[in-house]
Short mmCIF file of C-alpha atoms in Angstrom, two decimals:
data_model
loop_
_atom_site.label_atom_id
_atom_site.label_comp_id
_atom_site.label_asym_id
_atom_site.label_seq_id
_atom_site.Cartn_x
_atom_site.Cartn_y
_atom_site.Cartn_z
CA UNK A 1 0.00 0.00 0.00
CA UNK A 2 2.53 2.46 0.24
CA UNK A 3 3.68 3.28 -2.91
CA UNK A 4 -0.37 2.92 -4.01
CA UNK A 5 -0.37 5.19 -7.08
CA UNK A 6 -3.46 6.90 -8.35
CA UNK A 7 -5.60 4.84 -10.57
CA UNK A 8 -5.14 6.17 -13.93
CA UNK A 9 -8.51 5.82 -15.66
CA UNK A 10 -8.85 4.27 -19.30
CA UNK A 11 -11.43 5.75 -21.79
CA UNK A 12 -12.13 3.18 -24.84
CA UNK A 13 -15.60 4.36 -25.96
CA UNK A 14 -14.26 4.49 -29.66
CA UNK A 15 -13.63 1.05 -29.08
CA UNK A 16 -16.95 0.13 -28.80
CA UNK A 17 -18.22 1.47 -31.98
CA UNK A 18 -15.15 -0.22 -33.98
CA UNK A 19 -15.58 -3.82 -32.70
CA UNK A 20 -18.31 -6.34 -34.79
CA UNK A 21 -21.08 -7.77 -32.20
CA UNK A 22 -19.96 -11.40 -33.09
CA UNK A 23 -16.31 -10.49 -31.72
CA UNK A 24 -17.59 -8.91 -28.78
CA UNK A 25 -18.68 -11.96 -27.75
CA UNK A 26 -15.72 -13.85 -27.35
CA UNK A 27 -13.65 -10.63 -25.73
CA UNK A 28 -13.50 -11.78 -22.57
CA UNK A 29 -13.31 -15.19 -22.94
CA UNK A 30 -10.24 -15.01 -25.03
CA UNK A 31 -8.74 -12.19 -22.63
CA UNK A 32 -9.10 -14.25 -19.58
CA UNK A 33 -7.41 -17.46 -21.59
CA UNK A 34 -4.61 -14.90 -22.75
CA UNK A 35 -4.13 -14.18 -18.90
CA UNK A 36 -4.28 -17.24 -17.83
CA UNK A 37 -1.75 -18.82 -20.52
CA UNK A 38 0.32 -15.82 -19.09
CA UNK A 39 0.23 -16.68 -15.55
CA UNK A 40 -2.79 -14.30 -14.15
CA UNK A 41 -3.67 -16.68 -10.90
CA UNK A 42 -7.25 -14.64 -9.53
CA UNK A 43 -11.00 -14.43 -9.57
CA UNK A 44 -12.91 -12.06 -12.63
CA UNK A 45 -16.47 -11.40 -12.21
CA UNK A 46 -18.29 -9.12 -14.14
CA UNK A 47 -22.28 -8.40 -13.56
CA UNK A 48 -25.26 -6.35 -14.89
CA UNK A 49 -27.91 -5.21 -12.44
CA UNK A 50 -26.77 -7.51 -10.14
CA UNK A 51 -26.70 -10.69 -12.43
CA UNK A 52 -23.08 -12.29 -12.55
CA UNK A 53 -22.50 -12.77 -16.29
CA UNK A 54 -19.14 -13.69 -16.02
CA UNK A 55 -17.53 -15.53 -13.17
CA UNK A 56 -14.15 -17.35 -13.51
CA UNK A 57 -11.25 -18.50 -11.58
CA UNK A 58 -7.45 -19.42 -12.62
CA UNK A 59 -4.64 -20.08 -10.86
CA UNK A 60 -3.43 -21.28 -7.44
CA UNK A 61 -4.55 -20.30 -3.63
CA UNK A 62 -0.97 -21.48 -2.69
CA UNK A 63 1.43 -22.29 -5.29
CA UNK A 64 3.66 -23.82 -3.39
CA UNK A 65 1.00 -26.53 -2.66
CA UNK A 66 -0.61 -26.54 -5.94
CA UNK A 67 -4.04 -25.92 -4.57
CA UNK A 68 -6.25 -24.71 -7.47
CA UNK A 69 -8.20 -21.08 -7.07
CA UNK A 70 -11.50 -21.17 -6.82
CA UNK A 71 -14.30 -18.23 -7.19
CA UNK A 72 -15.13 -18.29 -3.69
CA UNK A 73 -11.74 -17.74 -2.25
CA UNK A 74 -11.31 -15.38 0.08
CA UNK A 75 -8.22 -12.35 -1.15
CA UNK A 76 -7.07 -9.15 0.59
CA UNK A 77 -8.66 -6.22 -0.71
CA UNK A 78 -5.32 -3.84 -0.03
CA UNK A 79 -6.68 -0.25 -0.69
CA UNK A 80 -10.33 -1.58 -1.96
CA UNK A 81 -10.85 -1.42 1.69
CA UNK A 82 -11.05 2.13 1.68
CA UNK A 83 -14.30 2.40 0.37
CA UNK A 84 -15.52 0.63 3.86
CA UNK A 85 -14.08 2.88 5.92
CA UNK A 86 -15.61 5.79 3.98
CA UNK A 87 -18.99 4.28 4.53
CA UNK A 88 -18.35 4.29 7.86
CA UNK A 89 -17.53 8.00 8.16
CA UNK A 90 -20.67 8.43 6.33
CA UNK A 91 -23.28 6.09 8.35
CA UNK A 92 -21.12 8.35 11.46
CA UNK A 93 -22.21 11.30 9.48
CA UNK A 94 -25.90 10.62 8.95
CA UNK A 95 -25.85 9.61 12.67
CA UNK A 96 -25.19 12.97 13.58
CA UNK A 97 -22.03 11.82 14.98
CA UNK A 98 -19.14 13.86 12.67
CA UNK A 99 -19.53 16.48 10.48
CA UNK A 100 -17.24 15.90 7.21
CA UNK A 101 -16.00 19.35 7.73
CA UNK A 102 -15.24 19.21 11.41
CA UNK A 103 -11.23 19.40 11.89
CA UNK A 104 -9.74 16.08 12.22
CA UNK A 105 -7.91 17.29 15.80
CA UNK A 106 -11.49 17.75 17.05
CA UNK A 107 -11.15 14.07 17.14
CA UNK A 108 -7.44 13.18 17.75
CA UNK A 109 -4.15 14.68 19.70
CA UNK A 110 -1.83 15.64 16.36
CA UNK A 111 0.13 17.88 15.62
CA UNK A 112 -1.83 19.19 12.41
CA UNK A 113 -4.35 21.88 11.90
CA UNK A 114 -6.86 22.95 9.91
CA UNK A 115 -7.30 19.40 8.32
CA UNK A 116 -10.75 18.47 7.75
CA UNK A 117 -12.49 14.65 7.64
CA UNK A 118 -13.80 15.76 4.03
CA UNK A 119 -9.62 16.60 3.36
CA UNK A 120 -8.93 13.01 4.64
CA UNK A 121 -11.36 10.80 2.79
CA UNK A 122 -10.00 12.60 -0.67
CA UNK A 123 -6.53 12.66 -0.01
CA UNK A 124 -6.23 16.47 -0.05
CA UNK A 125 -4.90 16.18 3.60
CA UNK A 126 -1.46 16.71 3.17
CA UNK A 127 -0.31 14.62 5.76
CA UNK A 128 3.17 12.86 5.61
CA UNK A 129 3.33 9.48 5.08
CA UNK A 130 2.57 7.79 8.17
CA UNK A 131 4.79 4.70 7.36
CA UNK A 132 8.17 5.92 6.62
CA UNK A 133 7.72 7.68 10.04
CA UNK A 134 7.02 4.30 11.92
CA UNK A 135 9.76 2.63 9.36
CA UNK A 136 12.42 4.52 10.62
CA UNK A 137 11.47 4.15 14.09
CA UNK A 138 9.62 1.04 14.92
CA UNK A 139 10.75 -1.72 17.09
CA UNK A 140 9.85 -3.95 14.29
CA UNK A 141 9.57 -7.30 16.49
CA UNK A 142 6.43 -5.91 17.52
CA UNK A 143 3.10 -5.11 15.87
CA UNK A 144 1.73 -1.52 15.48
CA UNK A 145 -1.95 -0.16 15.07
CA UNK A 146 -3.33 3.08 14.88
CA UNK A 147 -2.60 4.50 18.14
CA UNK A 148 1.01 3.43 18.08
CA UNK A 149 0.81 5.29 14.95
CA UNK A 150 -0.78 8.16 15.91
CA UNK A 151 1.54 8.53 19.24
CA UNK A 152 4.73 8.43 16.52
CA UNK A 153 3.09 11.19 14.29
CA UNK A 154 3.00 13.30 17.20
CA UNK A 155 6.59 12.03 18.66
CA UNK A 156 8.56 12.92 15.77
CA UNK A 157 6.00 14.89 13.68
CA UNK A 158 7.19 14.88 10.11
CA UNK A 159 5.80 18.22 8.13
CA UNK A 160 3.02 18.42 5.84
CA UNK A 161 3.44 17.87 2.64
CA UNK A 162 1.50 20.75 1.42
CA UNK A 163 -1.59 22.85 3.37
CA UNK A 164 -4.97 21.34 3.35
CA UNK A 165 -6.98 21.48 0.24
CA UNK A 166 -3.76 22.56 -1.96
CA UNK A 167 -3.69 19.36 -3.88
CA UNK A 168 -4.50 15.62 -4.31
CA UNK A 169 -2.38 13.25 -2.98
CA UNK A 170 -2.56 9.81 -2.18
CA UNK A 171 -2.69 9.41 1.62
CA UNK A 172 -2.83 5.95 3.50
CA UNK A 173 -2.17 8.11 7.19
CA UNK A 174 -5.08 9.98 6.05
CA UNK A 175 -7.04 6.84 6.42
CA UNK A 176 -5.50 5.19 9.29
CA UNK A 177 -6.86 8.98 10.90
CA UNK A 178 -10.42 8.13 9.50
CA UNK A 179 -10.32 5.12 11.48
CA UNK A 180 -9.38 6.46 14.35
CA UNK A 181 -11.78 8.78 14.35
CA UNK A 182 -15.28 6.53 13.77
CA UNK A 183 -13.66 4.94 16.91
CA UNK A 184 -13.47 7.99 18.78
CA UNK A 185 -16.59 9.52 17.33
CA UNK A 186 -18.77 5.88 18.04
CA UNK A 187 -16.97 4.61 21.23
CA UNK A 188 -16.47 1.54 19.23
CA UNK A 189 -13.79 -1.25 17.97
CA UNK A 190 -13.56 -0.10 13.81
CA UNK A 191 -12.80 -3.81 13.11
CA UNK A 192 -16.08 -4.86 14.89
CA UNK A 193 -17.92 -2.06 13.75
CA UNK A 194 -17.30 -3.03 10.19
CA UNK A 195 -18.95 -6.35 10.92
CA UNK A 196 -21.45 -4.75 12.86
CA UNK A 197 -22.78 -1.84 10.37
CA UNK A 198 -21.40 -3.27 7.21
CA UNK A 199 -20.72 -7.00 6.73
CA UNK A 200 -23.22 -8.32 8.44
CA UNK A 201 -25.96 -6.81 7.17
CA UNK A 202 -25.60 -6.88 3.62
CA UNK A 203 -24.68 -10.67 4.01
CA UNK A 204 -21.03 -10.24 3.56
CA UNK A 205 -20.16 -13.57 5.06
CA UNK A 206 -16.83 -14.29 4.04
CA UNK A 207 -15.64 -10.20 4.38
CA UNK A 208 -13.82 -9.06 7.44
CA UNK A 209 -11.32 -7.48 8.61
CA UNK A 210 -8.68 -10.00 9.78
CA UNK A 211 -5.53 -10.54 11.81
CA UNK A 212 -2.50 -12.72 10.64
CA UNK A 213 -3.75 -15.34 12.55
CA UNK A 214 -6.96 -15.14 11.88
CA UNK A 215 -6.21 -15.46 7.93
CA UNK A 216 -4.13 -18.80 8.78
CA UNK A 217 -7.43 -20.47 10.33
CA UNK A 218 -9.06 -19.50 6.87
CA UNK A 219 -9.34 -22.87 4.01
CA UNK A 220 -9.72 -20.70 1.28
CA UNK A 221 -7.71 -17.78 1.66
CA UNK A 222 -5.56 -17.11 -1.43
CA UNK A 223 -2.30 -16.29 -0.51
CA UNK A 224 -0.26 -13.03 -2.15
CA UNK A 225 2.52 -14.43 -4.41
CA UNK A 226 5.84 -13.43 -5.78
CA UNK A 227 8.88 -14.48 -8.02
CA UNK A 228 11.75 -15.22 -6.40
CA UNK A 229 15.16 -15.41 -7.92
CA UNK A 230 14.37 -18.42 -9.40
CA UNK A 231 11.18 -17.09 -11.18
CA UNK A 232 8.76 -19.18 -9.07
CA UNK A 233 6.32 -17.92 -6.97
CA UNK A 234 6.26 -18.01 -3.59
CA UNK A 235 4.06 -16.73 -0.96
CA UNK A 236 4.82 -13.13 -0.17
CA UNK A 237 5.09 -13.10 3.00
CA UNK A 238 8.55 -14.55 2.23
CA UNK A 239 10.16 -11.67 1.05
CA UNK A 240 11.42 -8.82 3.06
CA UNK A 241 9.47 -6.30 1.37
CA UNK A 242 6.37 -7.78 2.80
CA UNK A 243 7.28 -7.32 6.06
CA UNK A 244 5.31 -4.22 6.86
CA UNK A 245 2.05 -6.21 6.79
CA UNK A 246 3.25 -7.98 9.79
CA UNK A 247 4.68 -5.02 12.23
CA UNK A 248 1.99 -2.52 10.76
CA UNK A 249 -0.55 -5.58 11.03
CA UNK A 250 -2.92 -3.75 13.30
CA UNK A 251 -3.73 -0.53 11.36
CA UNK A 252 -6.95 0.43 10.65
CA UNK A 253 -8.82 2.04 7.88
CA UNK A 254 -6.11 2.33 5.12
CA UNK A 255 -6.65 -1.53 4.08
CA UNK A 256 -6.58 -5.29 5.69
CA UNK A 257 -10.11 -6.01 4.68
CA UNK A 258 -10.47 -9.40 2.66
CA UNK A 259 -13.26 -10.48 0.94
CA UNK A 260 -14.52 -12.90 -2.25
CA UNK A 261 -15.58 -11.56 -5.69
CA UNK A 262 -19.45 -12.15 -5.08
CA UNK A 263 -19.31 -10.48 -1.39
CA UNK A 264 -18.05 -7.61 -2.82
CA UNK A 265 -21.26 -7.69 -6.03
CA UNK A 266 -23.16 -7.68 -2.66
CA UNK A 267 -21.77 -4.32 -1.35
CA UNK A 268 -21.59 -3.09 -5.10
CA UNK A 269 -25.36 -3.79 -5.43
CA UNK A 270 -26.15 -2.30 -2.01
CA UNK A 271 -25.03 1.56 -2.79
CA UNK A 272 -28.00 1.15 -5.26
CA UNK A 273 -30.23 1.20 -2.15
CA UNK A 274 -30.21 2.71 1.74
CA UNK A 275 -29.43 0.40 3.25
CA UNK A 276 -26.47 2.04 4.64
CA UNK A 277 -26.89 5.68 4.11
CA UNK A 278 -28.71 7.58 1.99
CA UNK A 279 -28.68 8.05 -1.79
CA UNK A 280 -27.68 11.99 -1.27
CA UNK A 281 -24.89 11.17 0.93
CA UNK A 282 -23.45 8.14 -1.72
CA UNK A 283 -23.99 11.35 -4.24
CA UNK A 284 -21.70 13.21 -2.02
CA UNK A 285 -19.22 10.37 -2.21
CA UNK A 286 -19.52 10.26 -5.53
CA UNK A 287 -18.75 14.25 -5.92
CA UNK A 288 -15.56 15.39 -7.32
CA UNK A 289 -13.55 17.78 -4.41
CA UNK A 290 -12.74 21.56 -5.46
CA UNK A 291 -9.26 22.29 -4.54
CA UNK A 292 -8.43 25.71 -3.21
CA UNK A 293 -8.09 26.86 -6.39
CA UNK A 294 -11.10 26.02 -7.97
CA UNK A 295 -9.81 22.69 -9.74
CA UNK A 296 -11.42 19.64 -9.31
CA UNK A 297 -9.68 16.59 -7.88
CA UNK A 298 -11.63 13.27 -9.50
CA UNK A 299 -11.73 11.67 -5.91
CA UNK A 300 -13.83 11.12 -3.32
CA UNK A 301 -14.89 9.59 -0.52
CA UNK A 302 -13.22 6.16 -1.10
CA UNK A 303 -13.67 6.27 -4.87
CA UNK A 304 -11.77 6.99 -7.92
CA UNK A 305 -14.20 9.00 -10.13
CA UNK A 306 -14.62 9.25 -14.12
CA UNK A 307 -17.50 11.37 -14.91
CA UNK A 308 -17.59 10.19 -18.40
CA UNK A 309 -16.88 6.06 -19.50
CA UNK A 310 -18.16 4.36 -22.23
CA UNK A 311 -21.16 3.33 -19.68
CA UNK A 312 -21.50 7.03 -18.11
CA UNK A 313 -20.02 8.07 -15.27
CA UNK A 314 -17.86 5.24 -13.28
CA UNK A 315 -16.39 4.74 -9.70
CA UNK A 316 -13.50 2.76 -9.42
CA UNK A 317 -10.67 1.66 -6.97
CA UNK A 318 -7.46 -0.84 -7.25
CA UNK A 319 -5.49 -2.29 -4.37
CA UNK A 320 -1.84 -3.07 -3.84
CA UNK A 321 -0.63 -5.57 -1.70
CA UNK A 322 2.53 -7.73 -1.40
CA UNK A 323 1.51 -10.38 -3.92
CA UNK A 324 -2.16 -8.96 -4.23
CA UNK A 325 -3.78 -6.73 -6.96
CA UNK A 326 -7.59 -5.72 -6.76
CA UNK A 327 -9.84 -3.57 -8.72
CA UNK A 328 -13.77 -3.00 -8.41
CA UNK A 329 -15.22 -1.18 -11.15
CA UNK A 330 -18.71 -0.24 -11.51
CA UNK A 331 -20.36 2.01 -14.32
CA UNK A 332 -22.95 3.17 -12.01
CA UNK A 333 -25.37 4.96 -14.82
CA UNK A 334 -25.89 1.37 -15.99
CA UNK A 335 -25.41 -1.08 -13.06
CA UNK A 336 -22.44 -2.74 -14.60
CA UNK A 337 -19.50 -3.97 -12.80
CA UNK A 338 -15.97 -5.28 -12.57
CA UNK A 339 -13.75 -7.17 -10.01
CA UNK A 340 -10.93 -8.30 -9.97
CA UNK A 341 -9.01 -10.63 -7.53
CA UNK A 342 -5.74 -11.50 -8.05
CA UNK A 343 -2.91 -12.97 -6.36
CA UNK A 344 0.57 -13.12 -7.84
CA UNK A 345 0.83 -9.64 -8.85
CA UNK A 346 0.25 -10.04 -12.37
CA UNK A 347 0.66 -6.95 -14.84
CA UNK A 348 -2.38 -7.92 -16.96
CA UNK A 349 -4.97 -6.76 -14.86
CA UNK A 350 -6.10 -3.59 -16.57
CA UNK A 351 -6.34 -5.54 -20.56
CA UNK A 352 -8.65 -7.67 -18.46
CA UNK A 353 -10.94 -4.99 -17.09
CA UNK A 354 -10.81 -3.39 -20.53
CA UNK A 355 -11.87 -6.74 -22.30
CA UNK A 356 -14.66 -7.11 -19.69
CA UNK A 357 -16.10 -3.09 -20.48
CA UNK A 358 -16.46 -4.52 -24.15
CA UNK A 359 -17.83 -7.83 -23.22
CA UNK A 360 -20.63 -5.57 -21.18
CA UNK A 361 -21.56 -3.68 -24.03
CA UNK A 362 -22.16 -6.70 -25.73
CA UNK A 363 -24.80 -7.77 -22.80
#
C-alpha cells in the first residue's frame, strides 16, 4: 500500500463502436485465456444489475501446494478497503455523529491543523506518510496499530506535505486517521464495527477485517505471491518487502479487509439502495472535491471518479498488496460492474478490465 499510485482511468468508448457484435462476444473469454496462458492466478467477475455474467477462476490459492483457485476464495482487498471505511464516516455522518467538515484534531491529539475529515477521505490532507515515520522508528519485532501510529506522528512529527486542500495526494495516514476517528466519534472497535454496520448486514459472510492469525485459520484464503530469484512464486510473506504487513498488522482504515468476488457484487449492489446511508450522501461520495483553487480533484470519498466512460459516469478503486492486486469497477449509470481478484501480482490486470467493459456492451 505504500507506494499505491493513483488509478489512472482508461477511456475506450471508440472502441466500442469499432468492434463487430460477433467479436464482442468472445472478448473476454479469449482475454481471460490470454491471462491465464500468461500466468494471471485470480478471480474475474463481471455483472449487470446484479446478475453475474461472467464468473471465472485461474490459478493457485498457494502455489507452493498446488491448490487450485477457486471463485469463492477469500483475497485481501489492499486499498479496496477504503471504500468501507468511507462508509463508515458516512453512516457516522448521517448519525449525527461527525460532520465531514469538522477538523480532524477535534477528534485526535496531532500535531496538524486545519485538516478536515472531508480533506482526509479525498486525499487532499497533506499529511506525511505515516509509514516511513514508523519505518524509521519502529521496534519492528512488535506489531503496530493506529494509536502506536498516531503517538509516533506526534513524537517525531514529520511536516506536511503541502496545506490542506492545496492538492491531491494519495494518503494511506489519512485513512489510518479516518479510522481512528469513527472509533473515537462511536466509542467503538472499527474492526467490529465493520462487521457490525457493514458485513453483516448486507450478508457479507466471508468479508472481514482480519488478523494474521486469523487469515491462517481460513481454508480458502488465497495467498499473495511473488517471483523469487528463481522465477517461481512463492508466498509473499517470504520476502522482506512484505514485512510491513506484519509489524503494521494492526492498522486500521487504510486496508486489511479481505473479501470474495461475489461479497463484494453484494456491497456493489447495495449503494444502489439505503441500506447504509442515503442516496444523497453516496452522491456526495460520488462528488468530485474543489481544490483551493477552484480545480477539481476526481476523488472522493473512497472512490476513484470518471465522470464520463463508455457506460456514463464510473467509480472505481485498485489495491496493492505484497503479492495482491484488486480492482472494483462499476459504471454506475448502468449497473455494470468489474472485479478483480488476483494474487501473484500479475501486470495484466487492466487488458482484463478493458476486455470485460467490451464484453458488457455486448450484454
Amino acid at each position: 500500500m505504500k507506494n499505491q499510485s493513483r488509478y489512472a482511468t482508461f477511456i475506450i468508448g471508440l472502441l466500442l463502436w469499432s468492434i463487430p457484435l460477433f467479436a464482442q462476444e468472445k472478448i473476454l473469454d479469449d482475454a481471460f485465456l490470454r491471462a491465464s496462458q500468461e500466468g494471471f492466478s485470480g478471480v474475474v467477475l463481471v455483472a449487470e444489475d446484479g446478475k453475474i455474467l461472467f464468473e471465472k477462476a485461474v490459478g493457485y490459492r498457494s502455489f507452493e501446494d498446488k491448490i487450485p483457485l477457486k471463485t469463492d476464495d477469500i483475497f485481501e482487498l489492499a486499498s479496496v478497503s477504503k471504500q468501507f471505511t468511507a462508509m463508515l464516516v458516512m453512516m457516522c455522518e448521517e448519525k449525527g455523529l461527525l460532520g465531514f467538515d469538522d477538523p480532524a484534531d477535534k477528534y485526535l491529539e496531532i500535531p496538524y491543523r486545519e485538516i478536515t475529515i472531508r480533506n482526509l477521505l479525498t486525499h487532499t490532507s497533506g499529511l506525511p506518510d505515516y509509514q516511513d515515520i514508523m519505518d524509521k522508528h519502529w521496534d519492528k519485532s512488535k506489531v503496530a496499530g493506529n494509536p502506536e501510529i498516531l503517538t509516533y506522528l506526534r513524537k517525531y512529527e514529520p511536516p506536511m506535505l503541502f496545506s490542506p486542500g492545496e492538492k491531491y495526494e494519495y494518503s494511506n495516514t489519512g485513512y489510518v486517521l479516518l479510522a481512528s476517528i469513527v472509533e473515537k466519534a462511536t466509542g467503538k472497535d472499527f474492526v467490529a464495527l465493520a462487521k457490525e454496520w457493514i458485513f453483516q448486514p448486507l450478508g457479507m459472510k466471508s468479508t472481514a477485517i482480519r488478523s494474521p492469525e486469523e487469515k491462517s485459520k481460513v481454508n480458502n484464503f488465497a495467498a499473495g505471491h511473488l517471483l523469487d530469484e528463481a522465477g517461481n512464486y512463492v508466498n509473499a510473506n517470504k520476502f522482506h518487502s512484505s514485512d510491513y504487513t506484519v509489524w503494521l498488522g494492526n492498522r486500521k482504515g487504510p486496508g486489511r479487509v479481505s473479501s470474495t468476488a461475489v461479497d463484494l457484487l453484494k456491497w456493489d449492489q447495495a449503494l444502489y439502495t439505503e441500506k447504509l446511508v442515503s442516496q444523497k450522501t453516496i452522491e456526495e461520495a460520488f462528488t468530485a472535491f474543489r481544490l483551493n483553487d477552484g480545480i477539481r480533484s476526481y476523488y472522493g470519498f473512497g472512490w476513484e471518479l470518471e465522470p464520463k466512460s463508455p457506460f456514463g459516469k464510473m467509480v472505481s478503486h485498485t489495491g496493492d498488496n505484497p503479492g495482491y492486486k484488486t480492482i472494483i469497477v462499476r459504471y454506475i449509470e448502468e449497473n455494470k460492474t468489474i472485479i478483480i481478484l488476483n494474487n501473484n501480482a500479475h501486470k495484466d490486470i487492466i487488458k482484463l478490465v478493458e476486455a470485460a467493459t467490451l464484453s458488457l456492451y455486448k450484454w
